[in-house]
Amino acid sequence: KTSPKDLAIHLEESLEGKLLKKDSQKFFRDTLLHVKNKSLIKRGLGDHAKFAHKTGTIGICVGDAGVIYLDKKKKASISIIVQRPFNNLNGQQIIREISKMVYERLQQGQ
């Protein structure tokens, strides 16, 4: 079992913290920056936002978690898991809407 908070903490520590050696950290970040599934949080972000993330789904849940790179110095961790009726697609739409609201709010703070 996990939680959105746990996912955000562990991904940020892996991507930006001291859990991995620098070369492993770079490889991990590069891998997560090129995840092919861009239909969840990434779709709610601006076209030029860099987002290192991992998606996941099982019949009753769908989720996405990662780090949004706003510029060279600013970043934000985000993690969203939605419980849903088995394989219902509304969960994906909820994630996209939440990520769009979060990203717009982050842009206002810059």
XYZ file of N, CA and C in Angstrom, residues 5 9 11 14 21 44-45 48-49 51 56 72 81 92-93 105 108:
51
model
N 1.103 11.063 -0.733
C 2.189 11.718 -0.008
C 3.467 10.882 -0.069
N 6.993 12.085 -1.858
C 8.232 12.163 -1.063
C 9.323 11.294 -1.671
N 9.595 9.950 -4.736
C 10.041 10.369 -6.065
C 10.924 11.608 -5.982
N 14.275 10.663 -4.663
C 15.035 9.910 -5.664
C 15.544 10.812 -6.778
N 23.016 7.926 -6.084
C 24.249 8.585 -6.517
C 23.904 9.473 -7.716
N -2.454 18.176 -18.042
C -2.935 19.383 -17.389
C -1.883 20.471 -17.249
N -0.646 20.153 -17.598
C 0.456 21.122 -17.475
C 0.623 21.882 -18.781
N 5.184 23.426 -22.317
C 6.633 23.451 -22.141
C 7.077 22.993 -20.761
N 6.138 22.579 -19.931
C 6.499 22.124 -18.582
C 7.240 20.794 -18.667
N 8.220 17.432 -16.828
C 7.574 16.647 -15.779
C 8.175 15.247 -15.755
N 0.393 4.917 -12.902
C 0.021 3.576 -12.491
C -1.486 3.424 -12.489
N 14.886 26.498 -13.755
C 16.097 25.829 -13.265
C 16.173 25.740 -11.750
N -3.834 10.197 -6.739
C -4.403 8.867 -6.912
C -5.918 9.003 -6.776
N -9.209 9.479 -14.851
C -8.192 10.177 -15.632
C -8.558 11.650 -15.813
N -9.822 11.916 -16.086
C -10.259 13.304 -16.285
C -10.099 14.111 -14.999
N -2.020 27.613 -10.686
C -1.702 28.248 -9.385
C -0.193 28.437 -9.231
N 0.988 31.377 -11.243
C 0.657 32.654 -10.633
C 1.694 33.044 -9.572
